[in-house]
PDB file of C-alpha atoms in Angstrom:
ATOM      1  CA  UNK K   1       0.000   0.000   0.000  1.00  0.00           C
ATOM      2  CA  UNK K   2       1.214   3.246  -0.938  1.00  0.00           C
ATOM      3  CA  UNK K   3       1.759   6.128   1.629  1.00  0.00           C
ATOM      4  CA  UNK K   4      -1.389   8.674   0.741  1.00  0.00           C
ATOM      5  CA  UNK K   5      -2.872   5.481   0.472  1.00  0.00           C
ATOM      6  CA  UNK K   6      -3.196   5.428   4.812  1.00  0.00           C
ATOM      7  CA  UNK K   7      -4.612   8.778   4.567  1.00  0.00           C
ATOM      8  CA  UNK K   8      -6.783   8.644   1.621  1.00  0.00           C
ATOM      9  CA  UNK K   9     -10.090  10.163   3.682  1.00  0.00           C
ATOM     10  CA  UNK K  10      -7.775  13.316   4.343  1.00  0.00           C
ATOM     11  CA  UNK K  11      -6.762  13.448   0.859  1.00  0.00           C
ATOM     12  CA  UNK K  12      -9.964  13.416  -0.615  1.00  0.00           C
ATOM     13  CA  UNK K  13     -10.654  16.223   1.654  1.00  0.00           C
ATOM     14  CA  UNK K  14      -7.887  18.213   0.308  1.00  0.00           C
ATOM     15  CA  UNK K  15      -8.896  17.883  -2.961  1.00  0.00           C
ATOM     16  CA  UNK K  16     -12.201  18.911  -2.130  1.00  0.00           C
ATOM     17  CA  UNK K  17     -10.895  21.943  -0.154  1.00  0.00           C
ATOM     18  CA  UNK K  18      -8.490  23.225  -2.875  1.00  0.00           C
ATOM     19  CA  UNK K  19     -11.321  22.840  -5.260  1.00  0.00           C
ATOM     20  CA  UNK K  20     -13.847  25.283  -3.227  1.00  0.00           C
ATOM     21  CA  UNK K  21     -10.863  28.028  -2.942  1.00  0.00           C
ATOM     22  CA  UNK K  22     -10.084  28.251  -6.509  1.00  0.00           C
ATOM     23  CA  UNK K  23     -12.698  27.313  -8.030  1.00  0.00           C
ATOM     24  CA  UNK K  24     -11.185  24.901  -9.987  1.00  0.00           C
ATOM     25  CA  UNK K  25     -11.376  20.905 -10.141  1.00  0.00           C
ATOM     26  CA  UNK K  26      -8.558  18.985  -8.634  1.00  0.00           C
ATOM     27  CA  UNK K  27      -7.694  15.430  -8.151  1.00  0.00           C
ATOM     28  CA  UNK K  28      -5.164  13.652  -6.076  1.00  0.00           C
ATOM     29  CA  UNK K  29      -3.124  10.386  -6.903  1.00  0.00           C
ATOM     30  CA  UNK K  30      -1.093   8.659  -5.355  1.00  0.00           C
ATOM     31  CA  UNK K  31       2.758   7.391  -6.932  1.00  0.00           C
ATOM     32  CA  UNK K  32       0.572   4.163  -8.463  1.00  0.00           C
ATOM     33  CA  UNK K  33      -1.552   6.075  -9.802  1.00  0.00           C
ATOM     34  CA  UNK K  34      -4.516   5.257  -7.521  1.00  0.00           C
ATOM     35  CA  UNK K  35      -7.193   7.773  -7.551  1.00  0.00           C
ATOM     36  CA  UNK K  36      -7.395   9.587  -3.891  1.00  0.00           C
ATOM     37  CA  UNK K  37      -9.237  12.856  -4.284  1.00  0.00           C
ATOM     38  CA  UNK K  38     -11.658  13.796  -6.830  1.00  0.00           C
ATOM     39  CA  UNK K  39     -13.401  17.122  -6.526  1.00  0.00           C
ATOM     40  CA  UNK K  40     -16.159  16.023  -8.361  1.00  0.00           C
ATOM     41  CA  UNK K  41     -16.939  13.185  -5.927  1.00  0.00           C
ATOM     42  CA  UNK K  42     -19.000  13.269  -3.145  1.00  0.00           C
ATOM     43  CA  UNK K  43     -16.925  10.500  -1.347  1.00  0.00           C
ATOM     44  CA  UNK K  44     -13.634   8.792  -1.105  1.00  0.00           C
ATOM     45  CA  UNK K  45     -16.364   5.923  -1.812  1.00  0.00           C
ATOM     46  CA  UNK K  46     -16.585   6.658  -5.384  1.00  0.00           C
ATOM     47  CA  UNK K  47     -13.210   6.166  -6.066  1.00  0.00           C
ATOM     48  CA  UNK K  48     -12.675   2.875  -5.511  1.00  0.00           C
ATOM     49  CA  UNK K  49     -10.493   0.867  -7.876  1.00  0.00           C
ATOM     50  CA  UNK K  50     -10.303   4.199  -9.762  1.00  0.00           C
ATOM     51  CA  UNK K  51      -7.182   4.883 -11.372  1.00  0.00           C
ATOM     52  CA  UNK K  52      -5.638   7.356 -13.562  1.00  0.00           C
ATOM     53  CA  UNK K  53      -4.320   6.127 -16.494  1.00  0.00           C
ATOM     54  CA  UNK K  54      -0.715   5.838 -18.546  1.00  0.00           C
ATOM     55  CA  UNK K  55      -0.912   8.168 -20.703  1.00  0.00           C
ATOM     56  CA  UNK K  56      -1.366  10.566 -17.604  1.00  0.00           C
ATOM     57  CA  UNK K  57      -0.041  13.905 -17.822  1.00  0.00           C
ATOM     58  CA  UNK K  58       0.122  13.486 -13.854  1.00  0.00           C
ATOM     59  CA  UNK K  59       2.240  10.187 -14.586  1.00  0.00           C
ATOM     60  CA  UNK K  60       4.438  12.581 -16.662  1.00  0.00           C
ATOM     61  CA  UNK K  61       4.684  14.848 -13.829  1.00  0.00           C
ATOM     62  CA  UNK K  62       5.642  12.435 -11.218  1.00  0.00           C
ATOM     63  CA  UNK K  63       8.270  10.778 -13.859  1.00  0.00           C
ATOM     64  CA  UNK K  64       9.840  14.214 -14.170  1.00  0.00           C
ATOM     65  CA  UNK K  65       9.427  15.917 -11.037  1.00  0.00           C
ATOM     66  CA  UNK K  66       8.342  18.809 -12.101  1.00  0.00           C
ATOM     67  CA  UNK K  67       5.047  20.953 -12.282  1.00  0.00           C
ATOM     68  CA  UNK K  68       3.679  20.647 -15.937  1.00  0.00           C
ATOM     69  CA  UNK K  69       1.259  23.628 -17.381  1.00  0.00           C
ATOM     70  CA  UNK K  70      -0.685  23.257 -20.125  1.00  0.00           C
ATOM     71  CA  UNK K  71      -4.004  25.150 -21.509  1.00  0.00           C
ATOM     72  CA  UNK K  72      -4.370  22.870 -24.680  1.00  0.00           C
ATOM     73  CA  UNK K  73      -3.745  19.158 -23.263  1.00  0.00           C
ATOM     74  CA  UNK K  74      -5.254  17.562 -26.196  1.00  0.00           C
ATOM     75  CA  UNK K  75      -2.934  19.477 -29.012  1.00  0.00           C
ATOM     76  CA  UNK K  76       0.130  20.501 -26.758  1.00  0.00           C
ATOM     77  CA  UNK K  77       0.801  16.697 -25.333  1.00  0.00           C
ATOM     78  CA  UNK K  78       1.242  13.498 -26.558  1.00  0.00           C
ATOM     79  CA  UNK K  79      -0.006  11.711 -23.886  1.00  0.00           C
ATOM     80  CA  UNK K  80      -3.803  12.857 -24.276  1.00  0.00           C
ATOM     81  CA  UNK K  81      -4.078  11.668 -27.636  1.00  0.00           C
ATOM     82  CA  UNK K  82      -2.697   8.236 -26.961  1.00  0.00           C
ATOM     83  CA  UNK K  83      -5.443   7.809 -24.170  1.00  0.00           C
ATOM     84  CA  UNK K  84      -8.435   5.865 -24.396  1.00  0.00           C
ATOM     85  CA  UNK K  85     -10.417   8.345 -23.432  1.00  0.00           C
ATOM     86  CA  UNK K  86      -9.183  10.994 -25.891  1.00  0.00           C
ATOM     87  CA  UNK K  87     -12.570  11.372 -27.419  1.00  0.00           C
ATOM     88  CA  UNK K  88     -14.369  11.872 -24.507  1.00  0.00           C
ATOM     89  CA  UNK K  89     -12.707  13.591 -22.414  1.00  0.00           C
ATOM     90  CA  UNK K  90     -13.694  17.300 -21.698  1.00  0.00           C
ATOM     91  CA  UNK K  91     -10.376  18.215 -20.051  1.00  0.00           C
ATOM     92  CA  UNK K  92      -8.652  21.209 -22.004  1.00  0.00           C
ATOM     93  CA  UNK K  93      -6.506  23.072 -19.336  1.00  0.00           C
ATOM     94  CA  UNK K  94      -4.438  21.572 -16.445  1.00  0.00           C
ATOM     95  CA  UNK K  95      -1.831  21.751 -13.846  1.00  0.00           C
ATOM     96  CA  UNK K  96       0.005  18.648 -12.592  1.00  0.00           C
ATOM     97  CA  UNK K  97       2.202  19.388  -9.637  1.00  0.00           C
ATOM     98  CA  UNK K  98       3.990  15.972  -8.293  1.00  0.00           C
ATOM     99  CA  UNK K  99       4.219  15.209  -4.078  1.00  0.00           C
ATOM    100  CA  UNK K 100       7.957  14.948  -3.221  1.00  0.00           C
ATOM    101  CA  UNK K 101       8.829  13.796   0.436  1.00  0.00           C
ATOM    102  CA  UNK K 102      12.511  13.663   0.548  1.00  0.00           C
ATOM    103  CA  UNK K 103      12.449  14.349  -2.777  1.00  0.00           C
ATOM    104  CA  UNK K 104      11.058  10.945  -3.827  1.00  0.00           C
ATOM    105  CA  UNK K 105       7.632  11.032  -5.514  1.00  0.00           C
ATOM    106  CA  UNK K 106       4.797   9.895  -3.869  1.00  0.00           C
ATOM    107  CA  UNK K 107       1.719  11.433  -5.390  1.00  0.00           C
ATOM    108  CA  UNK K 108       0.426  14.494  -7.435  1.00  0.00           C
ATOM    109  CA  UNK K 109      -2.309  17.011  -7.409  1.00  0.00           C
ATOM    110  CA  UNK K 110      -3.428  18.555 -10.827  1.00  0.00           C
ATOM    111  CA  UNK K 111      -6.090  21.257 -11.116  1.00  0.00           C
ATOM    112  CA  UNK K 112      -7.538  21.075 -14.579  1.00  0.00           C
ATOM    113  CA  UNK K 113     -10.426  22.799 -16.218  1.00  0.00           C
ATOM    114  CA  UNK K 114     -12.891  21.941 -18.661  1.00  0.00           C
ATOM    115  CA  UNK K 115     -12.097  25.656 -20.567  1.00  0.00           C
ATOM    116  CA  UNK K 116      -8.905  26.912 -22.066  1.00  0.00           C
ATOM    117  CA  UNK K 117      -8.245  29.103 -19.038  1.00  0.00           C
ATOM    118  CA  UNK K 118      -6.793  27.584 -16.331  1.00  0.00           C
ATOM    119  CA  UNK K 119      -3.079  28.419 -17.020  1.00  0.00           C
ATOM    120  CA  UNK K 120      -4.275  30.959 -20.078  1.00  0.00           C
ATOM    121  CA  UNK K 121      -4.471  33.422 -17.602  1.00  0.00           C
ATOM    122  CA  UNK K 122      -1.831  35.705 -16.500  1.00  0.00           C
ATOM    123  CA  UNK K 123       1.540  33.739 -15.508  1.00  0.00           C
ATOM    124  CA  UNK K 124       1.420  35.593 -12.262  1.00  0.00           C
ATOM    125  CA  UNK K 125      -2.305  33.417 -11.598  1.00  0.00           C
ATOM    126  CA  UNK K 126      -0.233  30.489 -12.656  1.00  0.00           C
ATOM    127  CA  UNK K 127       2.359  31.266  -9.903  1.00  0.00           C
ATOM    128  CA  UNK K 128      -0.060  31.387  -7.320  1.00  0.00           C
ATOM    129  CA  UNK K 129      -1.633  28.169  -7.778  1.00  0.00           C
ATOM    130  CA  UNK K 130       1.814  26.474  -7.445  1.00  0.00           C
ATOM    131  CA  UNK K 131       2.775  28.442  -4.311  1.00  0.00           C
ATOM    132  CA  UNK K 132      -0.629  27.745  -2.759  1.00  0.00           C
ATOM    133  CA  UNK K 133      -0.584  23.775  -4.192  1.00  0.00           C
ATOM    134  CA  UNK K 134       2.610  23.526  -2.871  1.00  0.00           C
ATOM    135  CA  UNK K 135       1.460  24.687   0.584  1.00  0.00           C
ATOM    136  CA  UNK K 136      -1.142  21.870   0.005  1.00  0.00           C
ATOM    137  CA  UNK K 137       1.507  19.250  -0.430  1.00  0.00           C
ATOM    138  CA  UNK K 138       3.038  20.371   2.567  1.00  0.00           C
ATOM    139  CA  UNK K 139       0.142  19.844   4.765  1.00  0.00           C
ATOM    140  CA  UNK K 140      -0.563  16.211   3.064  1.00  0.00           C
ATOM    141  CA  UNK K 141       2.956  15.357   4.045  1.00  0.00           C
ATOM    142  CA  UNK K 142       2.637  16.547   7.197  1.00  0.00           C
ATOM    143  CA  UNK K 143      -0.644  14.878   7.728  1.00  0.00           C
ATOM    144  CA  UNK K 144       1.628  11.516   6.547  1.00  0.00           C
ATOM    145  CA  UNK K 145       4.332  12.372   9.021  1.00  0.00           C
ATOM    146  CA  UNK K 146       1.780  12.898  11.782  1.00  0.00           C
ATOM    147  CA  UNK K 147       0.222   9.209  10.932  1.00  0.00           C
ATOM    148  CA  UNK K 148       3.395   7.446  10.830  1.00  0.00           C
ATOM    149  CA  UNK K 149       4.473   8.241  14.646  1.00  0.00           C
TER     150      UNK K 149
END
């Protein structure tokens, strides 16, 4: 079992909570990809043997270590169009930031939209979702240090 995996109740809540401050959808994976938060769920229930898939641009993330922008998933990365669910999908704009502790990967949180504007906006909106996501990540890893001891 993966480590966000123990607290996947308080994850789900994060999600949730980042969600309602910027108005935004976010979900929350953990390093295997299993699906923890969904803002668009009403439970952790729901997300049961959920995961997100290969072709990921939060597996891409994680892989890289690095926060990935992008307000045209479908045409700006390779990923989306390999994934099965390329012709369905209604996700346009997103931002994939991966969950280091210690600097080893164990999770991400994107915020993605269902309109080019997410990261369209200014660069300086785009700099305050990562500072406040990364404040996020912070308290999920402290929540994980807390459950450990």
């Amino acid at each position: 079992m993966t480590e966000l995996m123990h607290i996947r109740e308080y994850a789900f809540a994060t999600a949730k909570t980042i969600a309602s401050v910027i108005n935004e959808e976010v979900v929350i994976c953990d390093n295997e990809m299993n699906l923890l938060g969904d803002s668009n769920c009403s439970s952790p229930s729901e997300l049961t043997d959920i995961s997100v898939t290969k072709q990921s641009i939060m597996l891409n993330a994680m892989a890289h270590k690095t926060t990935i922008v992008s307000e045209d998933i479908k045409h700006s990365l390779k990923g989306c169009s390999l994934c099965a669910n390329f012709r369905t999908c209604d996700i346009h704009s997103i931002i994939a930031f991966p969950l280091l502790k210690n600097d080893v990967v164990i999770g991400c949180i994107a915020l993605y939209s269902k309109e080019k504007r997410l990261s369209g906006d200014k660069k300086e909106r785009v700099d305050q979702l990562k500072n406040f996501i990364s404040k996020m990540s912070e308290l999920l890893i402290s929540k994980l240090d807390e459950n450990q001891e």
